[in-house]
mmCIF file of C-alpha atoms in Angstrom:
data_model
loop_
_atom_site.group_PDB
_atom_site.id
_atom_site.type_symbol
_atom_site.label_atom_id
_atom_site.label_comp_id
_atom_site.label_asym_id
_atom_site.label_seq_id
_atom_site.Cartn_x
_atom_site.Cartn_y
_atom_site.Cartn_z
ATOM 1 C CA MET D 1 -26.149 70.835 -32.356
ATOM 2 C CA SER D 2 -29.498 69.248 -33.896
ATOM 3 C CA VAL D 3 -32.008 66.968 -32.420
ATOM 4 C CA GLY D 4 -32.938 63.762 -35.437
ATOM 5 C CA LYS D 5 -34.584 60.740 -34.834
ATOM 6 C CA PRO D 6 -33.580 58.409 -32.256
ATOM 7 C CA SER D 7 -31.087 56.162 -33.294
ATOM 8 C CA PRO D 8 -32.150 52.514 -33.261
ATOM 9 C CA ALA D 9 -30.924 49.893 -31.169
ATOM 10 C CA PRO D 10 -28.258 48.097 -32.441
ATOM 11 C CA PRO D 11 -29.633 44.451 -33.947
ATOM 12 C CA SER D 12 -27.370 42.909 -30.870
ATOM 13 C CA SER D 13 -29.206 44.360 -28.502
ATOM 14 C CA THR D 14 -32.688 43.125 -30.036
ATOM 15 C CA MET D 15 -31.551 39.885 -30.224
ATOM 16 C CA PHE D 16 -30.061 39.493 -26.841
ATOM 17 C CA SER D 17 -33.708 40.761 -26.026
ATOM 18 C CA LEU D 18 -35.695 38.178 -27.840
ATOM 19 C CA ARG D 19 -33.443 35.833 -26.566
ATOM 20 C CA GLY D 20 -33.454 36.622 -23.089
ATOM 21 C CA SER D 21 -37.299 36.198 -23.522
ATOM 22 C CA LEU D 22 -37.834 32.745 -25.425
ATOM 23 C CA ILE D 23 -35.413 31.242 -22.438
ATOM 24 C CA THR D 24 -37.075 32.760 -19.522
ATOM 25 C CA LEU D 25 -40.302 31.009 -21.574
ATOM 26 C CA ALA D 26 -38.301 27.803 -22.037
ATOM 27 C CA VAL D 27 -37.762 27.465 -18.191
ATOM 28 C CA PHE D 28 -40.714 28.331 -16.912
ATOM 29 C CA THR D 29 -42.355 25.490 -19.521
ATOM 30 C CA LEU D 30 -39.981 23.000 -18.344
ATOM 31 C CA LEU D 31 -40.609 24.280 -14.663
ATOM 32 C CA SER D 32 -44.430 23.535 -15.186
ATOM 33 C CA LEU D 33 -43.899 20.348 -16.964
ATOM 34 C CA ALA D 34 -41.672 19.347 -14.147
ATOM 35 C CA TYR D 35 -44.415 20.400 -11.899
ATOM 36 C CA PHE D 36 -47.117 18.419 -13.330
ATOM 37 C CA SER D 37 -45.225 15.342 -14.488
ATOM 38 C CA LEU D 38 -43.814 14.637 -10.754
ATOM 39 C CA ASN D 39 -47.097 14.994 -9.240
ATOM 40 C CA PHE D 40 -48.580 12.540 -11.430
ATOM 41 C CA SER D 41 -45.534 9.971 -11.272
ATOM 42 C CA VAL D 42 -45.915 10.086 -7.343
ATOM 43 C CA SER D 43 -49.143 8.631 -6.959
ATOM 44 C CA SER D 44 -49.832 5.515 -7.207
ATOM 45 C CA PRO D 45 -53.732 4.736 -9.796
ATOM 46 C CA ALA D 46 -55.611 4.487 -6.590
ATOM 47 C CA THR D 47 -54.206 7.744 -5.502
ATOM 48 C CA ALA D 48 -54.990 9.748 -8.524
ATOM 49 C CA THR D 49 -58.432 8.572 -8.638
ATOM 50 C CA VAL D 50 -58.857 9.406 -5.066
ATOM 51 C CA ASP D 51 -57.627 13.119 -6.203
ATOM 52 C CA VAL D 52 -60.154 13.066 -8.779
ATOM 53 C CA ALA D 53 -62.692 12.020 -6.266
ATOM 54 C CA VAL D 54 -61.684 14.451 -4.203
ATOM 55 C CA ASN D 55 -61.701 17.825 -6.960
ATOM 56 C CA LYS D 56 -65.116 16.358 -8.087
ATOM 57 C CA ALA D 57 -66.450 16.492 -3.951
ATOM 58 C CA VAL D 58 -65.273 19.978 -4.086
ATOM 59 C CA LYS D 59 -66.943 21.289 -7.008
ATOM 60 C CA GLU D 60 -70.385 19.417 -5.057
ATOM 61 C CA GLU D 61 -70.352 20.572 -1.553
ATOM 62 C CA PRO D 62 -72.444 23.582 -1.242
ATOM 63 C CA ASN D 63 -70.111 24.596 2.153
ATOM 64 C CA HIS D 64 -67.353 24.017 4.397
ATOM 65 C CA SER D 65 -69.408 25.165 7.492
ATOM 66 C CA PRO D 66 -69.879 22.974 10.228
ATOM 67 C CA GLU D 67 -67.848 20.121 8.577
ATOM 68 C CA GLU D 68 -64.745 22.663 8.405
ATOM 69 C CA GLU D 69 -65.313 21.738 12.056
ATOM 70 C CA LYS D 70 -62.957 19.516 13.702
ATOM 71 C CA LYS D 71 -60.625 20.382 10.812
ATOM 72 C CA GLU D 72 -57.761 21.962 12.821
ATOM 73 C CA GLU D 73 -58.214 19.401 16.078
ATOM 74 C CA LEU D 74 -57.965 16.321 13.975
ATOM 75 C CA SER D 75 -55.310 17.721 11.097
ATOM 76 C CA ASP D 76 -51.975 15.479 12.923
ATOM 77 C CA ILE D 77 -54.042 12.429 13.449
ATOM 78 C CA TYR D 78 -54.829 11.695 9.567
ATOM 79 C CA HIS D 79 -52.517 11.699 6.496
ATOM 80 C CA SER D 80 -54.361 14.200 4.355
ATOM 81 C CA PRO D 81 -57.024 15.808 6.953
ATOM 82 C CA GLU D 82 -58.752 17.526 3.511
ATOM 83 C CA VAL D 83 -58.755 14.396 1.437
ATOM 84 C CA PHE D 84 -60.640 12.350 4.185
ATOM 85 C CA ARG D 85 -62.837 15.492 5.482
ATOM 86 C CA LEU D 86 -64.258 15.876 1.419
ATOM 87 C CA ASN D 87 -63.653 12.272 0.802
ATOM 88 C CA TYR D 88 -65.689 11.159 3.958
ATOM 89 C CA ALA D 89 -69.083 13.364 2.588
ATOM 90 C CA GLU D 90 -69.083 12.044 -0.364
ATOM 91 C CA MET D 91 -69.143 8.510 0.837
ATOM 92 C CA GLU D 92 -71.890 9.673 3.137
ATOM 93 C CA ARG D 93 -73.418 11.075 0.086
ATOM 94 C CA LYS D 94 -73.251 8.551 -2.504
ATOM 95 C CA PHE D 95 -71.554 5.368 -1.402
ATOM 96 C CA LYS D 96 -73.959 2.115 -2.743
ATOM 97 C CA VAL D 97 -73.642 -1.598 -1.423
ATOM 98 C CA TYR D 98 -75.568 -4.495 -2.531
ATOM 99 C CA ILE D 99 -76.156 -7.395 -0.099
ATOM 100 C CA TYR D 100 -76.310 -10.662 -2.140
ATOM 101 C CA PRO D 101 -79.929 -12.466 -0.734
ATOM 102 C CA ASP D 102 -79.418 -15.585 -1.216
ATOM 103 C CA GLY D 103 -78.442 -18.168 1.537
ATOM 104 C CA ASP D 104 -80.579 -19.661 4.745
ATOM 105 C CA PRO D 105 -80.614 -17.180 7.000
ATOM 106 C CA ASN D 106 -80.952 -19.845 9.706
ATOM 107 C CA THR D 107 -77.542 -20.751 9.227
ATOM 108 C CA PHE D 108 -74.517 -18.450 7.817
ATOM 109 C CA TYR D 109 -75.471 -15.458 6.203
ATOM 110 C CA GLN D 110 -77.014 -13.786 8.795
ATOM 111 C CA THR D 111 -75.850 -11.478 11.524
ATOM 112 C CA PRO D 112 -74.433 -13.710 14.181
ATOM 113 C CA ARG D 113 -76.089 -13.503 17.537
ATOM 114 C CA LYS D 114 -73.321 -11.968 19.682
ATOM 115 C CA LEU D 115 -72.345 -8.688 19.445
ATOM 116 C CA THR D 116 -69.812 -9.522 22.358
ATOM 117 C CA GLY D 117 -66.135 -10.741 22.682
ATOM 118 C CA LYS D 118 -62.750 -9.346 20.469
ATOM 119 C CA TYR D 119 -64.373 -10.642 17.461
ATOM 120 C CA SER D 120 -67.714 -8.838 17.296
ATOM 121 C CA SER D 121 -66.985 -6.248 14.776
ATOM 122 C CA GLU D 122 -67.654 -8.813 12.593
ATOM 123 C CA GLY D 123 -71.184 -8.876 14.007
ATOM 124 C CA TYR D 124 -71.353 -5.135 14.464
ATOM 125 C CA PHE D 125 -70.296 -4.992 10.788
ATOM 126 C CA PHE D 126 -73.543 -7.461 9.756
ATOM 127 C CA GLN D 127 -76.071 -5.390 11.617
ATOM 128 C CA ASN D 128 -75.173 -2.118 10.552
ATOM 129 C CA ILE D 129 -74.622 -2.614 6.778
ATOM 130 C CA ARG D 130 -78.234 -4.105 7.067
ATOM 131 C CA GLU D 131 -79.672 -1.702 8.944
ATOM 132 C CA GLY D 132 -77.742 1.595 7.215
ATOM 133 C CA ARG D 133 -77.984 4.173 4.658
ATOM 134 C CA PHE D 134 -75.604 2.146 2.414
ATOM 135 C CA ARG D 135 -77.849 -0.194 1.569
ATOM 136 C CA THR D 136 -79.368 -0.727 -1.671
ATOM 137 C CA GLU D 137 -81.789 -2.880 -3.125
ATOM 138 C CA ASP D 138 -80.540 -2.237 -6.224
ATOM 139 C CA PRO D 139 -77.741 -3.727 -7.921
ATOM 140 C CA ASP D 140 -77.213 -2.137 -10.765
ATOM 141 C CA GLN D 141 -76.554 1.455 -8.177
ATOM 142 C CA ALA D 142 -74.139 -0.553 -6.248
ATOM 143 C CA HIS D 143 -70.386 0.375 -6.067
ATOM 144 C CA LEU D 144 -69.485 -2.455 -4.009
ATOM 145 C CA PHE D 145 -71.290 -6.082 -3.559
ATOM 146 C CA PHE D 146 -70.863 -7.293 -0.215
ATOM 147 C CA ILE D 147 -70.511 -11.613 0.325
ATOM 148 C CA PRO D 148 -72.492 -12.163 3.610
ATOM 149 C CA ILE D 149 -70.944 -15.309 4.791
ATOM 150 C CA SER D 150 -70.035 -15.265 8.596
ATOM 151 C CA CYS D 151 -67.440 -17.352 9.566
ATOM 152 C CA HIS D 152 -67.799 -17.083 12.814
ATOM 153 C CA LYS D 153 -71.495 -18.122 13.154
ATOM 154 C CA MET D 154 -70.443 -21.177 11.616
ATOM 155 C CA ARG D 155 -67.608 -21.727 13.952
ATOM 156 C CA GLY D 156 -70.337 -21.388 16.682
ATOM 157 C CA LYS D 157 -72.024 -24.061 14.877
ATOM 158 C CA GLY D 158 -69.102 -26.451 15.577
ATOM 159 C CA THR D 159 -68.649 -26.552 11.933
ATOM 160 C CA SER D 160 -65.097 -28.100 11.151
ATOM 161 C CA TYR D 161 -63.103 -26.431 9.119
ATOM 162 C CA GLU D 162 -63.105 -28.790 6.127
ATOM 163 C CA ASN D 163 -66.776 -28.142 5.811
ATOM 164 C CA MET D 164 -66.495 -24.658 6.235
ATOM 165 C CA THR D 165 -64.316 -24.448 3.273
ATOM 166 C CA ILE D 166 -66.735 -26.399 1.383
ATOM 167 C CA ILE D 167 -69.710 -23.985 2.738
ATOM 168 C CA VAL D 168 -67.948 -21.357 1.532
ATOM 169 C CA GLN D 169 -67.224 -22.466 -1.954
ATOM 170 C CA ASN D 170 -70.713 -24.145 -2.519
ATOM 171 C CA TYR D 171 -71.996 -20.495 -1.728
ATOM 172 C CA VAL D 172 -69.517 -18.202 -3.526
ATOM 173 C CA GLU D 173 -69.541 -19.950 -6.700
ATOM 174 C CA SER D 174 -73.491 -20.328 -6.898
ATOM 175 C CA LEU D 175 -73.658 -16.991 -6.793
ATOM 176 C CA ILE D 176 -71.015 -16.505 -9.723
ATOM 177 C CA ALA D 177 -73.345 -18.376 -11.706
ATOM 178 C CA LYS D 178 -76.401 -17.037 -10.476
ATOM 179 C CA TYR D 179 -75.833 -13.296 -10.733
ATOM 180 C CA PRO D 180 -73.917 -11.673 -13.438
ATOM 181 C CA TYR D 181 -72.053 -8.709 -11.141
ATOM 182 C CA TRP D 182 -69.041 -11.251 -10.230
ATOM 183 C CA ASN D 183 -67.936 -11.648 -13.987
ATOM 184 C CA ARG D 184 -67.832 -8.331 -14.687
ATOM 185 C CA THR D 185 -64.539 -7.325 -13.021
ATOM 186 C CA LEU D 186 -63.721 -11.235 -11.724
ATOM 187 C CA GLY D 187 -64.643 -10.307 -8.165
ATOM 188 C CA ALA D 188 -62.198 -6.936 -7.686
ATOM 189 C CA ASP D 189 -66.159 -5.073 -6.907
ATOM 190 C CA HIS D 190 -67.271 -7.790 -3.800
ATOM 191 C CA PHE D 191 -65.966 -7.988 -0.184
ATOM 192 C CA PHE D 192 -66.785 -9.981 3.062
ATOM 193 C CA VAL D 193 -65.913 -9.702 6.482
ATOM 194 C CA THR D 194 -64.473 -11.860 8.904
ATOM 195 C CA CYS D 195 -63.045 -11.112 12.629
ATOM 196 C CA HIS D 196 -62.267 -14.939 13.238
ATOM 197 C CA ASP D 197 -58.771 -16.267 13.061
ATOM 198 C CA VAL D 198 -60.647 -19.365 10.984
ATOM 199 C CA GLY D 199 -62.308 -16.868 8.711
ATOM 200 C CA VAL D 200 -58.725 -17.036 6.666
ATOM 201 C CA ARG D 201 -58.827 -20.656 6.714
ATOM 202 C CA ALA D 202 -62.418 -20.963 5.435
ATOM 203 C CA THR D 203 -62.287 -19.610 2.153
ATOM 204 C CA GLU D 204 -58.743 -20.560 1.575
ATOM 205 C CA GLY D 205 -60.467 -23.593 -0.700
ATOM 206 C CA LEU D 206 -61.466 -20.773 -2.873
ATOM 207 C CA PRO D 207 -58.541 -19.079 -4.262
ATOM 208 C CA LEU D 208 -60.546 -16.785 -7.092
ATOM 209 C CA LEU D 209 -62.273 -15.344 -3.491
ATOM 210 C CA VAL D 210 -58.760 -14.594 -1.717
ATOM 211 C CA LYS D 211 -57.200 -13.180 -4.880
ATOM 212 C CA ASN D 212 -59.657 -10.855 -6.409
ATOM 213 C CA SER D 213 -62.341 -9.821 -3.642
ATOM 214 C CA ILE D 214 -61.672 -7.344 -1.154
ATOM 215 C CA ARG D 215 -60.527 -9.174 2.118
ATOM 216 C CA VAL D 216 -62.042 -7.405 5.270
ATOM 217 C CA VAL D 217 -60.002 -9.074 7.969
ATOM 218 C CA CYS D 218 -58.709 -9.177 11.321
ATOM 219 C CA SER D 219 -56.080 -11.096 10.178
ATOM 220 C CA PRO D 220 -53.775 -8.390 8.106
ATOM 221 C CA SER D 221 -50.400 -10.767 7.650
ATOM 222 C CA TYR D 222 -48.392 -11.363 4.965
ATOM 223 C CA ASP D 223 -48.604 -15.588 6.026
ATOM 224 C CA VAL D 224 -52.696 -15.476 4.565
ATOM 225 C CA GLY D 225 -52.003 -13.502 1.664
ATOM 226 C CA PHE D 226 -52.548 -9.846 2.617
ATOM 227 C CA ILE D 227 -52.503 -7.574 0.127
ATOM 228 C CA PRO D 228 -52.569 -4.140 1.664
ATOM 229 C CA HIS D 229 -53.849 -1.913 -1.764
ATOM 230 C CA LYS D 230 -56.353 -4.418 -2.221
ATOM 231 C CA ASP D 231 -57.611 -5.836 1.223
ATOM 232 C CA VAL D 232 -58.691 -3.551 4.537
ATOM 233 C CA ALA D 233 -57.794 -4.668 8.241
ATOM 234 C CA LEU D 234 -60.453 -4.638 10.473
ATOM 235 C CA PRO D 235 -59.876 -3.272 14.051
ATOM 236 C CA GLN D 236 -60.433 -6.323 16.642
ATOM 237 C CA VAL D 237 -62.375 -4.800 19.392
ATOM 238 C CA LEU D 238 -63.111 -6.488 22.582
ATOM 239 C CA GLN D 239 -66.705 -5.263 23.071
ATOM 240 C CA PRO D 240 -68.549 -4.032 25.272
ATOM 241 C CA PHE D 241 -65.519 -2.008 27.031
ATOM 242 C CA ALA D 242 -65.801 -3.322 30.400
ATOM 243 C CA LEU D 243 -64.533 -0.165 32.116
ATOM 244 C CA PRO D 244 -65.075 3.559 30.690
ATOM 245 C CA ALA D 245 -62.324 5.531 27.821
ATOM 246 C CA GLY D 246 -59.136 6.571 29.316
ATOM 247 C CA GLY D 247 -59.058 10.809 29.206
ATOM 248 C CA ASN D 248 -57.251 13.631 31.003
ATOM 249 C CA ASP D 249 -55.837 10.745 33.378
ATOM 250 C CA VAL D 250 -52.026 11.074 32.381
ATOM 251 C CA GLU D 251 -50.951 11.823 36.189
ATOM 252 C CA ASN D 252 -52.437 8.662 37.099
ATOM 253 C CA ARG D 253 -50.192 6.942 34.609
ATOM 254 C CA THR D 254 -47.268 5.853 37.077
ATOM 255 C CA THR D 255 -46.034 2.467 35.092
ATOM 256 C CA LEU D 256 -43.701 2.568 32.468
ATOM 257 C CA GLY D 257 -44.703 0.165 30.084
ATOM 258 C CA PHE D 258 -47.393 -2.945 30.596
ATOM 259 C CA TRP D 259 -48.037 -6.579 28.823
ATOM 260 C CA ALA D 260 -50.095 -9.513 30.469
ATOM 261 C CA GLY D 261 -51.446 -12.348 28.076
ATOM 262 C CA HIS D 262 -50.432 -15.493 27.328
ATOM 263 C CA ARG D 263 -46.697 -16.915 25.509
ATOM 264 C CA ASN D 264 -48.495 -18.593 21.981
ATOM 265 C CA SER D 265 -45.983 -16.404 19.980
ATOM 266 C CA LYS D 266 -41.668 -16.345 19.747
ATOM 267 C CA ILE D 267 -42.065 -12.387 20.650
ATOM 268 C CA ARG D 268 -43.709 -13.026 23.438
ATOM 269 C CA VAL D 269 -41.613 -15.474 24.867
ATOM 270 C CA ILE D 270 -38.761 -13.070 24.590
ATOM 271 C CA LEU D 271 -40.630 -10.550 25.902
ATOM 272 C CA ALA D 272 -42.062 -11.749 29.072
ATOM 273 C CA ARG D 273 -37.984 -13.824 29.086
ATOM 274 C CA VAL D 274 -36.237 -10.453 29.202
ATOM 275 C CA TRP D 275 -38.461 -8.259 30.875
ATOM 276 C CA GLU D 276 -40.927 -10.045 33.708
ATOM 277 C CA ASN D 277 -38.460 -8.922 36.401
ATOM 278 C CA ASP D 278 -37.888 -5.387 35.674
ATOM 279 C CA THR D 279 -38.847 -3.035 38.111
ATOM 280 C CA GLU D 280 -40.422 -0.216 35.652
ATOM 281 C CA LEU D 281 -42.035 -2.596 32.920
ATOM 282 C CA TYR D 282 -45.057 -4.365 34.585
ATOM 283 C CA ILE D 283 -44.540 -7.607 32.267
ATOM 284 C CA LEU D 284 -46.120 -10.815 32.970
ATOM 285 C CA ASN D 285 -45.844 -14.535 31.055
ATOM 286 C CA ASN D 286 -49.382 -14.903 31.366
ATOM 287 C CA ARG D 287 -52.788 -13.448 31.874
ATOM 288 C CA ILE D 288 -53.455 -12.035 35.063
ATOM 289 C CA ASN D 289 -55.442 -14.387 37.228
ATOM 290 C CA ARG D 290 -59.133 -13.368 37.615
ATOM 291 C CA ALA D 291 -58.611 -14.580 41.626
ATOM 292 C CA GLU D 292 -56.836 -11.753 42.362
ATOM 293 C CA GLY D 293 -59.169 -8.880 41.679
ATOM 294 C CA ASN D 294 -62.081 -8.103 39.405
ATOM 295 C CA LEU D 295 -60.828 -6.510 35.861
ATOM 296 C CA LEU D 296 -57.480 -6.246 37.095
ATOM 297 C CA TYR D 297 -56.606 -6.173 33.647
ATOM 298 C CA GLN D 298 -58.027 -3.959 32.113
ATOM 299 C CA LYS D 299 -57.499 -1.608 35.273
ATOM 300 C CA LYS D 300 -53.576 -1.748 34.390
ATOM 301 C CA PHE D 301 -54.590 -0.062 31.723
ATOM 302 C CA TYR D 302 -55.406 3.379 33.061
ATOM 303 C CA THR D 303 -52.252 3.482 35.723
ATOM 304 C CA THR D 304 -49.846 2.779 32.419
ATOM 305 C CA LYS D 305 -48.296 5.083 29.714
ATOM 306 C CA PHE D 306 -46.792 2.713 27.180
ATOM 307 C CA CYS D 307 -49.031 -0.684 26.405
ATOM 308 C CA ILE D 308 -47.126 -3.623 24.717
ATOM 309 C CA CYS D 309 -48.696 -5.237 21.620
ATOM 310 C CA PRO D 310 -46.520 -8.083 20.499
ATOM 311 C CA GLY D 311 -48.524 -9.664 17.809
ATOM 312 C CA GLY D 312 -49.739 -13.576 19.047
ATOM 313 C CA SER D 313 -50.735 -16.772 17.408
ATOM 314 C CA GLN D 314 -51.414 -14.358 14.568
ATOM 315 C CA VAL D 315 -50.331 -10.887 13.884
ATOM 316 C CA ASN D 316 -53.745 -9.241 15.225
ATOM 317 C CA SER D 317 -55.130 -9.342 18.566
ATOM 318 C CA ALA D 318 -57.549 -6.889 20.493
ATOM 319 C CA ARG D 319 -54.769 -5.259 22.232
ATOM 320 C CA PRO D 320 -54.046 -2.536 20.444
ATOM 321 C CA THR D 321 -57.919 -1.052 20.193
ATOM 322 C CA ASP D 322 -57.839 -1.647 24.440
ATOM 323 C CA SER D 323 -54.805 0.566 24.685
ATOM 324 C CA ILE D 324 -56.974 2.815 22.536
ATOM 325 C CA HIS D 325 -59.925 2.881 24.413
ATOM 326 C CA TYR D 326 -58.149 3.200 28.035
ATOM 327 C CA GLY D 327 -55.793 5.992 27.109
ATOM 328 C CA CYS D 328 -52.758 4.017 26.833
ATOM 329 C CA ILE D 329 -50.144 4.483 24.311
ATOM 330 C CA PRO D 330 -50.305 1.235 22.235
ATOM 331 C CA VAL D 331 -46.980 -0.203 21.528
ATOM 332 C CA ILE D 332 -46.922 -2.301 18.541
ATOM 333 C CA LEU D 333 -44.587 -4.801 18.357
ATOM 334 C CA SER D 334 -44.276 -6.634 15.108
ATOM 335 C CA ASN D 335 -42.328 -6.894 11.442
ATOM 336 C CA TYR D 336 -45.528 -7.011 9.585
ATOM 337 C CA TYR D 337 -48.596 -5.226 10.834
ATOM 338 C CA ASP D 338 -51.352 -3.436 8.390
ATOM 339 C CA LEU D 339 -52.773 -1.380 11.280
ATOM 340 C CA PRO D 340 -56.147 -0.911 11.098
ATOM 341 C CA PHE D 341 -57.360 2.511 8.979
ATOM 342 C CA ASN D 342 -53.459 2.888 8.138
ATOM 343 C CA ASP D 343 -53.910 4.425 4.833
ATOM 344 C CA ILE D 344 -56.678 7.188 6.581
ATOM 345 C CA LEU D 345 -54.220 7.184 10.362
ATOM 346 C CA ASP D 346 -51.071 8.121 11.172
ATOM 347 C CA TRP D 347 -50.361 5.844 13.481
ATOM 348 C CA ARG D 348 -47.445 7.732 14.399
ATOM 349 C CA LYS D 349 -49.149 10.487 15.749
ATOM 350 C CA PHE D 350 -50.944 8.345 18.499
ATOM 351 C CA SER D 351 -48.869 4.994 18.996
ATOM 352 C CA VAL D 352 -44.736 3.398 19.038
ATOM 353 C CA VAL D 353 -44.515 1.579 16.133
ATOM 354 C CA LEU D 354 -41.253 -0.948 16.664
ATOM 355 C CA THR D 355 -39.802 -3.666 15.157
ATOM 356 C CA GLU D 356 -39.611 -6.960 16.587
ATOM 357 C CA LYS D 357 -35.559 -6.699 17.338
ATOM 358 C CA ASP D 358 -37.260 -3.936 19.024
ATOM 359 C CA VAL D 359 -37.731 -5.734 22.093
ATOM 360 C CA TYR D 360 -34.417 -6.252 23.843
ATOM 361 C CA GLN D 361 -33.754 -2.086 23.790
ATOM 362 C CA LEU D 362 -37.327 -1.543 24.781
ATOM 363 C CA LYS D 363 -37.516 -0.133 28.133
ATOM 364 C CA GLN D 364 -34.370 2.442 26.684
ATOM 365 C CA ILE D 365 -36.316 3.406 23.520
ATOM 366 C CA LEU D 366 -39.471 3.825 26.086
ATOM 367 C CA LYS D 367 -37.578 5.970 28.696
ATOM 368 C CA ALA D 368 -36.000 7.831 25.711
ATOM 369 C CA ILE D 369 -39.278 9.212 24.390
ATOM 370 C CA PRO D 370 -39.944 13.314 26.198
ATOM 371 C CA TYR D 371 -42.666 13.607 28.395
ATOM 372 C CA SER D 372 -43.437 16.272 26.366
ATOM 373 C CA GLU D 373 -44.385 13.512 23.179
ATOM 374 C CA PHE D 374 -45.717 11.167 25.661
ATOM 375 C CA LEU D 375 -48.398 14.005 26.132
ATOM 376 C CA THR D 376 -48.858 15.360 22.302
ATOM 377 C CA LEU D 377 -49.239 11.153 22.067
ATOM 378 C CA HIS D 378 -51.934 10.779 24.732
ATOM 379 C CA ARG D 379 -53.875 13.810 23.355
ATOM 380 C CA ASN D 380 -54.002 12.257 19.863
ATOM 381 C CA LEU D 381 -55.103 9.013 21.162
ATOM 382 C CA VAL D 382 -58.071 10.295 22.670
ATOM 383 C CA LYS D 383 -58.680 11.769 18.951
ATOM 384 C CA VAL D 384 -58.793 8.520 17.662
ATOM 385 C CA GLN D 385 -61.030 6.813 20.190
ATOM 386 C CA LYS D 386 -63.974 7.592 18.061
ATOM 387 C CA HIS D 387 -62.628 5.689 15.276
ATOM 388 C CA PHE D 388 -61.964 2.340 16.991
ATOM 389 C CA GLN D 389 -65.814 2.063 18.864
ATOM 390 C CA TRP D 390 -68.241 0.121 17.252
ATOM 391 C CA ASN D 391 -72.169 1.698 17.859
ATOM 392 C CA SER D 392 -75.528 0.400 17.079
ATOM 393 C CA PRO D 393 -76.748 2.010 15.336
ATOM 394 C CA PRO D 394 -73.882 3.420 13.808
ATOM 395 C CA ILE D 395 -72.466 6.918 14.403
ATOM 396 C CA LYS D 396 -70.621 8.962 12.423
ATOM 397 C CA TYR D 397 -66.433 8.619 12.300
ATOM 398 C CA ASP D 398 -66.659 5.571 13.802
ATOM 399 C CA ALA D 399 -65.512 1.676 13.830
ATOM 400 C CA PHE D 400 -68.299 0.952 10.973
ATOM 401 C CA HIS D 401 -67.955 4.248 9.212
ATOM 402 C CA MET D 402 -64.100 3.624 9.014
ATOM 403 C CA VAL D 403 -64.311 0.674 7.241
ATOM 404 C CA MET D 404 -67.071 2.159 4.725
ATOM 405 C CA TYR D 405 -64.591 4.783 4.279
ATOM 406 C CA ASP D 406 -61.807 2.276 3.417
ATOM 407 C CA LEU D 407 -63.949 0.467 1.297
ATOM 408 C CA TRP D 408 -65.136 3.757 -0.698
ATOM 409 C CA LEU D 409 -61.178 4.378 -1.134
ATOM 410 C CA ARG D 410 -61.101 0.723 -3.007
ATOM 411 C CA HIS D 411 -63.936 1.075 -5.084
ATOM 412 C CA HIS D 412 -62.220 3.643 -6.669
ATOM 413 C CA VAL D 413 -59.592 1.621 -8.884
ATOM 414 C CA VAL D 414 -62.169 -0.988 -9.685
ATOM 415 C CA LYS D 415 -62.697 -0.527 -13.372
ATOM 416 C CA TYR D 416 -65.434 -2.054 -15.481
#
């Protein structure tokens, strides 16, 4: 038998091999396109812009060294810990805010006198932004423009609501007429800060300010036109705190739930009516009488697992931040509340978020939470305490820097 040249592959076999390769290539291409299409479709414009900023920050950041830091420790309290870490570092390097110099400094255009009480957040922000690293005297370098009008200071001077509205309107309109910056974006890169309920009323006479600029407010409710992707929920912090922060003290927390306060909303009336006689929930239908003892209200936070936070006359109150400071798991009882730093922190990792209809099953819901889950919530709560603390001068990751970070995220969506 002679050995000849190998027989060529049959045409059908060659065609089958080529067809298989083409099919494989097509499938791979379709999968790639689907992947990238999905990535773009699920990202909002703001998120997509933030992603670009993150990639840019990765290239510019030399080392992750100490900042690799608490990434693992904090990973379970942030929606995106790596995005937060990189964007925060970029914010610290680059963010610049221009403060309008106009206005009589002896009236409403300076830091409020007091940095105390439940509206102290406004005063601390004014002081920190004026004295901090983010301020620029060159408006051409600015990412955002701060309209420094203090509604809290107006209220302190006894200004009526009607006059407050006129003052705000005249001031803002004078800035628009004098400077070119508002008209470049119709105010989208401008913001103002107010942590007094009247701040919302003082600005409602100027719709272009409310609708266009970024409102950093302690009243994040749809009732006052709060727009979550534009506005920022300012934490209402009662400073200085009367007692030290709660920490590793879970063994002392023997009361299941606690609330005491004025019944100035429907949900508070229902809460008091349904649970005020319960033996496991300590629910009062009014404030704790100071005559009964010193700081009894604050001390009760130390001995309670879950502190109930129902909305009052406004959805906001200092109770969530009180709960966080004293180490008591906040139970948010509201149909709508854009919680402070909600787009950064995962509140469900350190609080219990309910709707108002859950008030009737409140005890059952809290008792159903396993002790192991309570310990996790409490451990995470201690981690976020620094984010709800104002300092002068400000400290890294404190309330001031978290508000600035929220503003930094929003500046990415402003286009000229």
